[in-house]
Short mmCIF file of N, CA and C in Angstrom, two decimals:
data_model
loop_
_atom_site.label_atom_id
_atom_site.label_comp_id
_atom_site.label_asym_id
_atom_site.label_seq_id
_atom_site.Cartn_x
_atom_site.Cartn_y
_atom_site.Cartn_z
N UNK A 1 14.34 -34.55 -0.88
CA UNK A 1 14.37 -33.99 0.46
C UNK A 1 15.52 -32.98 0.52
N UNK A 2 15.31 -31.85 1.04
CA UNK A 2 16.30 -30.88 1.30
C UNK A 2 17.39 -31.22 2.08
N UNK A 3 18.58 -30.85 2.09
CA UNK A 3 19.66 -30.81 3.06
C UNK A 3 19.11 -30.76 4.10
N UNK A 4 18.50 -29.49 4.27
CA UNK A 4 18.25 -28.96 5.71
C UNK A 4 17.45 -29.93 6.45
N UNK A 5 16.35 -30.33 5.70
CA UNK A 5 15.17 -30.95 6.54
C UNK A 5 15.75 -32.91 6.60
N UNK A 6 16.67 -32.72 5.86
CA UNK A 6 17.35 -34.20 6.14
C UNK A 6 18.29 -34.25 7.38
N UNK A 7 18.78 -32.99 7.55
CA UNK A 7 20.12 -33.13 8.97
C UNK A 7 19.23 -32.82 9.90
N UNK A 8 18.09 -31.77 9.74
CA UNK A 8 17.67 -32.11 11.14
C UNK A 8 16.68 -32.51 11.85
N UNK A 9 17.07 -33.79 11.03
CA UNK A 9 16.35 -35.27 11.66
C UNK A 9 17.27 -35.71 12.96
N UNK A 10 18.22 -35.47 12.33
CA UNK A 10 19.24 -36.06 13.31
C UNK A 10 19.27 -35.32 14.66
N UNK A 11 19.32 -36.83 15.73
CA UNK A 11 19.87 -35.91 17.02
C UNK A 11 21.25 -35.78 17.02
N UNK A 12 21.25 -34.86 18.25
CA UNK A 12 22.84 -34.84 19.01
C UNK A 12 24.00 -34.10 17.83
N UNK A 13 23.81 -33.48 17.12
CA UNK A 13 24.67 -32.86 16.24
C UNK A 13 23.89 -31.16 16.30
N UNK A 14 24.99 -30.51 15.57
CA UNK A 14 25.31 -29.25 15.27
C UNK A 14 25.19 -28.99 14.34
N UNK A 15 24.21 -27.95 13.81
CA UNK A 15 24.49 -27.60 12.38
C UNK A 15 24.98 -26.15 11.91
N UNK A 16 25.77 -25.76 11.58
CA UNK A 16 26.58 -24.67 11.43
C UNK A 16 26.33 -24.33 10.07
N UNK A 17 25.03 -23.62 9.99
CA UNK A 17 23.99 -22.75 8.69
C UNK A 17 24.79 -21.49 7.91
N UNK A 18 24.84 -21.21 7.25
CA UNK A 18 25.47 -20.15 6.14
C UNK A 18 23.99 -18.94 6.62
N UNK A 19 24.74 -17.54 6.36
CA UNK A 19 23.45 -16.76 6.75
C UNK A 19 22.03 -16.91 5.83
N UNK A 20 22.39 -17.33 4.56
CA UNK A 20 21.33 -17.65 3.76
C UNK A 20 20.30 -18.53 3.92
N UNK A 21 20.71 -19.29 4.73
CA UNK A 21 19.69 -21.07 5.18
C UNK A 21 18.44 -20.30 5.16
N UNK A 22 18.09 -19.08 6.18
CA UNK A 22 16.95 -18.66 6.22
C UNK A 22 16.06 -18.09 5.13
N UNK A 23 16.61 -18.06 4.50
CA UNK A 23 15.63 -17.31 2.96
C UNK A 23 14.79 -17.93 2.78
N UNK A 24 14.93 -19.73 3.05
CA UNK A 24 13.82 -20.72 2.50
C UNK A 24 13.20 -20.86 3.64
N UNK A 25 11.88 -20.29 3.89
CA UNK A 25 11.30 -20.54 5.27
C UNK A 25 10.81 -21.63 5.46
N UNK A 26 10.59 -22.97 5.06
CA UNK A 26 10.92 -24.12 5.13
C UNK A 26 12.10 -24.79 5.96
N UNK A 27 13.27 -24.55 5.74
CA UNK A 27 14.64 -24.50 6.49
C UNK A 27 14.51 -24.12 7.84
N UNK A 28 14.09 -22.88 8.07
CA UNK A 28 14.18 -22.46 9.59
C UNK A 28 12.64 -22.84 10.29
N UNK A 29 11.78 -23.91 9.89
CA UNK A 29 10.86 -24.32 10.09
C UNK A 29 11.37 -25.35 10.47
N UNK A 30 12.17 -26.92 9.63
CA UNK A 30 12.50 -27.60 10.72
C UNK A 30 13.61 -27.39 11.12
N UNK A 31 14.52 -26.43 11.46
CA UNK A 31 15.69 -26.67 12.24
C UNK A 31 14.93 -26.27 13.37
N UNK A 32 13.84 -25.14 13.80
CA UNK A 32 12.86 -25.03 14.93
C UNK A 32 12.15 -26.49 15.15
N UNK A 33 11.92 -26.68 14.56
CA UNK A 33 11.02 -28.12 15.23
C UNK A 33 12.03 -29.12 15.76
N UNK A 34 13.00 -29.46 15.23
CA UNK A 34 13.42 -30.66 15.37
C UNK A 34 14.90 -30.28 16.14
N UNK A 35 15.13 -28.95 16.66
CA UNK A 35 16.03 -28.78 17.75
C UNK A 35 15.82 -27.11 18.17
N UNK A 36 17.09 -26.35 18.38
CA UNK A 36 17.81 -25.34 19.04
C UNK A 36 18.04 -24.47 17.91
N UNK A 37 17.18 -23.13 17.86
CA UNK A 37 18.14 -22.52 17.13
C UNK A 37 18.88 -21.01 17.09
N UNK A 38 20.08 -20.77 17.03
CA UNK A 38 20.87 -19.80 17.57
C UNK A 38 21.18 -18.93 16.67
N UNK A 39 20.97 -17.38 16.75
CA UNK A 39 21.81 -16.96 15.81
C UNK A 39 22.46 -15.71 16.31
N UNK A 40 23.82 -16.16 15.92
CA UNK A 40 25.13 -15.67 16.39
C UNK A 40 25.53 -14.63 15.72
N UNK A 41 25.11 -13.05 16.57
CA UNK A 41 24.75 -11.60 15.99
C UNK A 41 26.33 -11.07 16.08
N UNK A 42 26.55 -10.44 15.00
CA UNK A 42 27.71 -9.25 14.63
C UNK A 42 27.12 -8.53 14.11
N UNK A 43 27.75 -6.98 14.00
CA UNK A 43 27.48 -6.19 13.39
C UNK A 43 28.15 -6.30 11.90
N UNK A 44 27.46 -5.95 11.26
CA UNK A 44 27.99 -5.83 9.55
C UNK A 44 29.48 -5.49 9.70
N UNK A 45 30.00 -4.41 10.37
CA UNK A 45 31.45 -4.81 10.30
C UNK A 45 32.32 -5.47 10.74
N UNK A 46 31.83 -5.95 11.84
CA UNK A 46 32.88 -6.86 12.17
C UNK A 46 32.88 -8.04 11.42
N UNK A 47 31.43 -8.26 10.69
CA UNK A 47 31.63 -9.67 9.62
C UNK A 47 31.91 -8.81 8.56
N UNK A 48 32.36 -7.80 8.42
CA UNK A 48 33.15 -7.38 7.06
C UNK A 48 34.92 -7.64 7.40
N UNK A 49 35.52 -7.00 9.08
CA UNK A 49 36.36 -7.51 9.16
C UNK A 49 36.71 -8.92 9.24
N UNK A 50 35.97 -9.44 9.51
CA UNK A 50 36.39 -11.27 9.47
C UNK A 50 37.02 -11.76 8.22
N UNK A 51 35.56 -11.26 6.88
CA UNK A 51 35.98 -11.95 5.54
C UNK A 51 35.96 -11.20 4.99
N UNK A 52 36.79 -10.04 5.11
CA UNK A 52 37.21 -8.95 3.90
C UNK A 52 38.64 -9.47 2.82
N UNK A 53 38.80 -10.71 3.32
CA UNK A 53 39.89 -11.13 2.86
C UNK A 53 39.89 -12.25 1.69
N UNK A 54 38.41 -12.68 2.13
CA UNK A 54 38.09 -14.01 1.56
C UNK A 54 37.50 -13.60 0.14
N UNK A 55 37.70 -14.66 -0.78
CA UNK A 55 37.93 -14.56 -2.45
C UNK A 55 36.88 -15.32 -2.71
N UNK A 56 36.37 -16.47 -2.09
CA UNK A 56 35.61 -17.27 -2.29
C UNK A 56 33.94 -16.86 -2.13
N UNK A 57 33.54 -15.88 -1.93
CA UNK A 57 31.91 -14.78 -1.68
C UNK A 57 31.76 -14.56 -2.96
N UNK A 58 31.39 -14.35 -3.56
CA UNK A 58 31.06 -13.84 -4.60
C UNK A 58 30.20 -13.01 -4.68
N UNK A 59 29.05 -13.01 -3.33
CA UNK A 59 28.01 -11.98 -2.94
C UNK A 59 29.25 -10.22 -2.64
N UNK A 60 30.24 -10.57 -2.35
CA UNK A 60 31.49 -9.46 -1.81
C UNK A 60 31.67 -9.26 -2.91
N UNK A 61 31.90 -9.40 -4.03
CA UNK A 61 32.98 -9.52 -4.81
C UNK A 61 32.53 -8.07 -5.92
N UNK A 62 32.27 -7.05 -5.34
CA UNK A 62 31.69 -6.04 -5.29
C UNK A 62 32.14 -4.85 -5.33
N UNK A 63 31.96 -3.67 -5.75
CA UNK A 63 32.98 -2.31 -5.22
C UNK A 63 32.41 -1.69 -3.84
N UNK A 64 31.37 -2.39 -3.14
CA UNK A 64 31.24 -1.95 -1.67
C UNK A 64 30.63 -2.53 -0.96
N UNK A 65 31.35 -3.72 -0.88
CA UNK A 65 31.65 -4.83 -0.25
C UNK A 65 30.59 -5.03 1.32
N UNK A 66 31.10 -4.10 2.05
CA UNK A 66 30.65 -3.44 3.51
C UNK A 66 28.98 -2.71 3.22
N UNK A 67 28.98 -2.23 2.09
CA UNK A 67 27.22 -2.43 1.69
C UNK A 67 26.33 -3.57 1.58
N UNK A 68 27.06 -3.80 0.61
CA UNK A 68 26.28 -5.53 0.56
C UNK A 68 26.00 -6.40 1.73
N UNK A 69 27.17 -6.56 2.42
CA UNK A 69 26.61 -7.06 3.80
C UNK A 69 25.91 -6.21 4.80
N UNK A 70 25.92 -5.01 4.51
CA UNK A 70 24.68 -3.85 5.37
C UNK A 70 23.64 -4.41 4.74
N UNK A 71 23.20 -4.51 3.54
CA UNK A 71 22.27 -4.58 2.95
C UNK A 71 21.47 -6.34 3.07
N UNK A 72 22.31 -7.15 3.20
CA UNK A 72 21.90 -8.69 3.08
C UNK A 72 21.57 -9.01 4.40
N UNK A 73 22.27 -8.15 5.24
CA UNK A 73 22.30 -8.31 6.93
C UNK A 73 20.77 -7.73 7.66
N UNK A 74 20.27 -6.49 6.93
CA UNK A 74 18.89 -5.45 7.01
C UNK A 74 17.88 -6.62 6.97
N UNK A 75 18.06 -6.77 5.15
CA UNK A 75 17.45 -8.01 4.58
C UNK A 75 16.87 -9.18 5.22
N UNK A 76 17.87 -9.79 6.19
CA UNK A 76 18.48 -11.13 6.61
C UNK A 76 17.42 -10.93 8.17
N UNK A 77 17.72 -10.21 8.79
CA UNK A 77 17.75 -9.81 10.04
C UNK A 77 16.03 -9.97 10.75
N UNK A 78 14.90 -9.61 10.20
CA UNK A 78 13.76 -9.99 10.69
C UNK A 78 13.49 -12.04 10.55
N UNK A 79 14.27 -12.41 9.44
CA UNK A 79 14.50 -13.72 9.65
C UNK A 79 15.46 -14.81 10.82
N UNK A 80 16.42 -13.72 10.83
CA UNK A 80 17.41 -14.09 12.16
C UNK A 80 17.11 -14.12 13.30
N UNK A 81 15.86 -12.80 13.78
CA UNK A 81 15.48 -12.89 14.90
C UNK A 81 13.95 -13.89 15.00
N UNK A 82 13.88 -14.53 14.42
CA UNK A 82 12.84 -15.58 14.56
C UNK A 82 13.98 -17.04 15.22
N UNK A 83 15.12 -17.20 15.84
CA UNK A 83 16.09 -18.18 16.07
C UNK A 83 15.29 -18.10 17.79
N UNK A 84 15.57 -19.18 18.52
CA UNK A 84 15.22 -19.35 20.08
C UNK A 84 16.34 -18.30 20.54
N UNK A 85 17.50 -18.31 20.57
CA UNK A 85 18.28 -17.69 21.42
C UNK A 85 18.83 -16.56 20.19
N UNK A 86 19.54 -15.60 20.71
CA UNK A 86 20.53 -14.85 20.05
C UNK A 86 21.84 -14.44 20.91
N UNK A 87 23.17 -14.64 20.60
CA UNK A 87 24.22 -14.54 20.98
C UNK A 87 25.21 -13.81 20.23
N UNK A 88 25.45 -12.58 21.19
CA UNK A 88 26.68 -12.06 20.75
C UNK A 88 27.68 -12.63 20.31
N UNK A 89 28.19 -12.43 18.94
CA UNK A 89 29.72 -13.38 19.02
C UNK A 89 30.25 -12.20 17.95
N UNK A 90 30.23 -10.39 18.23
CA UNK A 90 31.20 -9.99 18.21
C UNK A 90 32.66 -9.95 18.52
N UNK A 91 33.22 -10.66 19.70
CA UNK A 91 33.88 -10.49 20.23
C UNK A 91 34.87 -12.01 19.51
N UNK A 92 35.95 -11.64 19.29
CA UNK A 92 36.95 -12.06 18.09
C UNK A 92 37.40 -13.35 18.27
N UNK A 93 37.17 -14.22 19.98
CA UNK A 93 37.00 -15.50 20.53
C UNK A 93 35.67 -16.37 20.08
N UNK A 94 36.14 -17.72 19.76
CA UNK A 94 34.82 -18.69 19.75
C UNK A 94 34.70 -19.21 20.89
N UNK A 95 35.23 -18.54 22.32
CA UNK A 95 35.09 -18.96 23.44
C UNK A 95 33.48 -18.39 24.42
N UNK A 96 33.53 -17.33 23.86
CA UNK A 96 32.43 -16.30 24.46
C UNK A 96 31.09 -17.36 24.03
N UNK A 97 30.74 -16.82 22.68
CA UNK A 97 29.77 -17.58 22.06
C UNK A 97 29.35 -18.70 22.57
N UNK A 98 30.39 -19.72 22.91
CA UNK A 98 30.03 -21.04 23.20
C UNK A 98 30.02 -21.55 24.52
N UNK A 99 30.22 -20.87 25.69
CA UNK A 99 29.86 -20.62 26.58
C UNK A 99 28.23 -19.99 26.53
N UNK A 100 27.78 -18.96 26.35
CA UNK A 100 26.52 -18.58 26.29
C UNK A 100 25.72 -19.60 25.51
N UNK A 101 25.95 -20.42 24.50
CA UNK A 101 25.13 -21.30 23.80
C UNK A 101 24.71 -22.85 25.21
N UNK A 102 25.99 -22.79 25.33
CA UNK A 102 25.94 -23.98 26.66
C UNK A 102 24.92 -23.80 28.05
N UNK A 103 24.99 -22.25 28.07
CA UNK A 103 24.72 -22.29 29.19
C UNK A 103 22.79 -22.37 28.42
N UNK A 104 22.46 -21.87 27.46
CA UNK A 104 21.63 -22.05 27.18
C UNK A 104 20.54 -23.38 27.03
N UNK A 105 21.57 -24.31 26.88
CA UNK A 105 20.92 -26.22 26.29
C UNK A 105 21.10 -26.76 27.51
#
């Protein structure tokens, strides 16, 4: 059994997905069935400013870094908008976001 389709069995929890979860359309099949699902939109740069720092990507680890996530984000993005809600969470607070998710459930 997959990770995915094992946690969300579970009620009353949160699952906080890596942008990749969606590749396996299986994955975003039951996190739709079996709850809520959100996906929390930036633009490619501002998730380049977030983890332009971070060592641990290896998808970054690149000479243009800020492409790759243009490019995985293009990629990514007709899968992202298949989520119930979508929420801004440009904005550099995890206060915004989670307010709009609340007011949503």
């Amino acid at each position: 059994m997959s990770i995915i389709k094992e946690i969300s069995l579970r009620q009353g929890i949160i699952i906080d997905c890596g942008g990749g979860v969606v590749l396996r359309k299986e994955n975003l099949q039951h996190l739709k069935h079996h709850g809520i699902v959100f996906y929390l939109q930036a633009s490619p740069e501002v998730i380049y400013q977030r983890i332009k720092n971070e060592k641990h990507r290896p998808l970054l680890q690149v000479p243009d870094p800020l492409g790759c996530i243009k490019e995985l984000y293009n990629q990514r993005l007709p899968l992202y908008s298949q989520a119930d809600f979508t929420i801004d969470a440009s904005d550099a607070s995890i206060e915004s976001p989670v307010v709009e998710i609340l007011k949503k459930i």
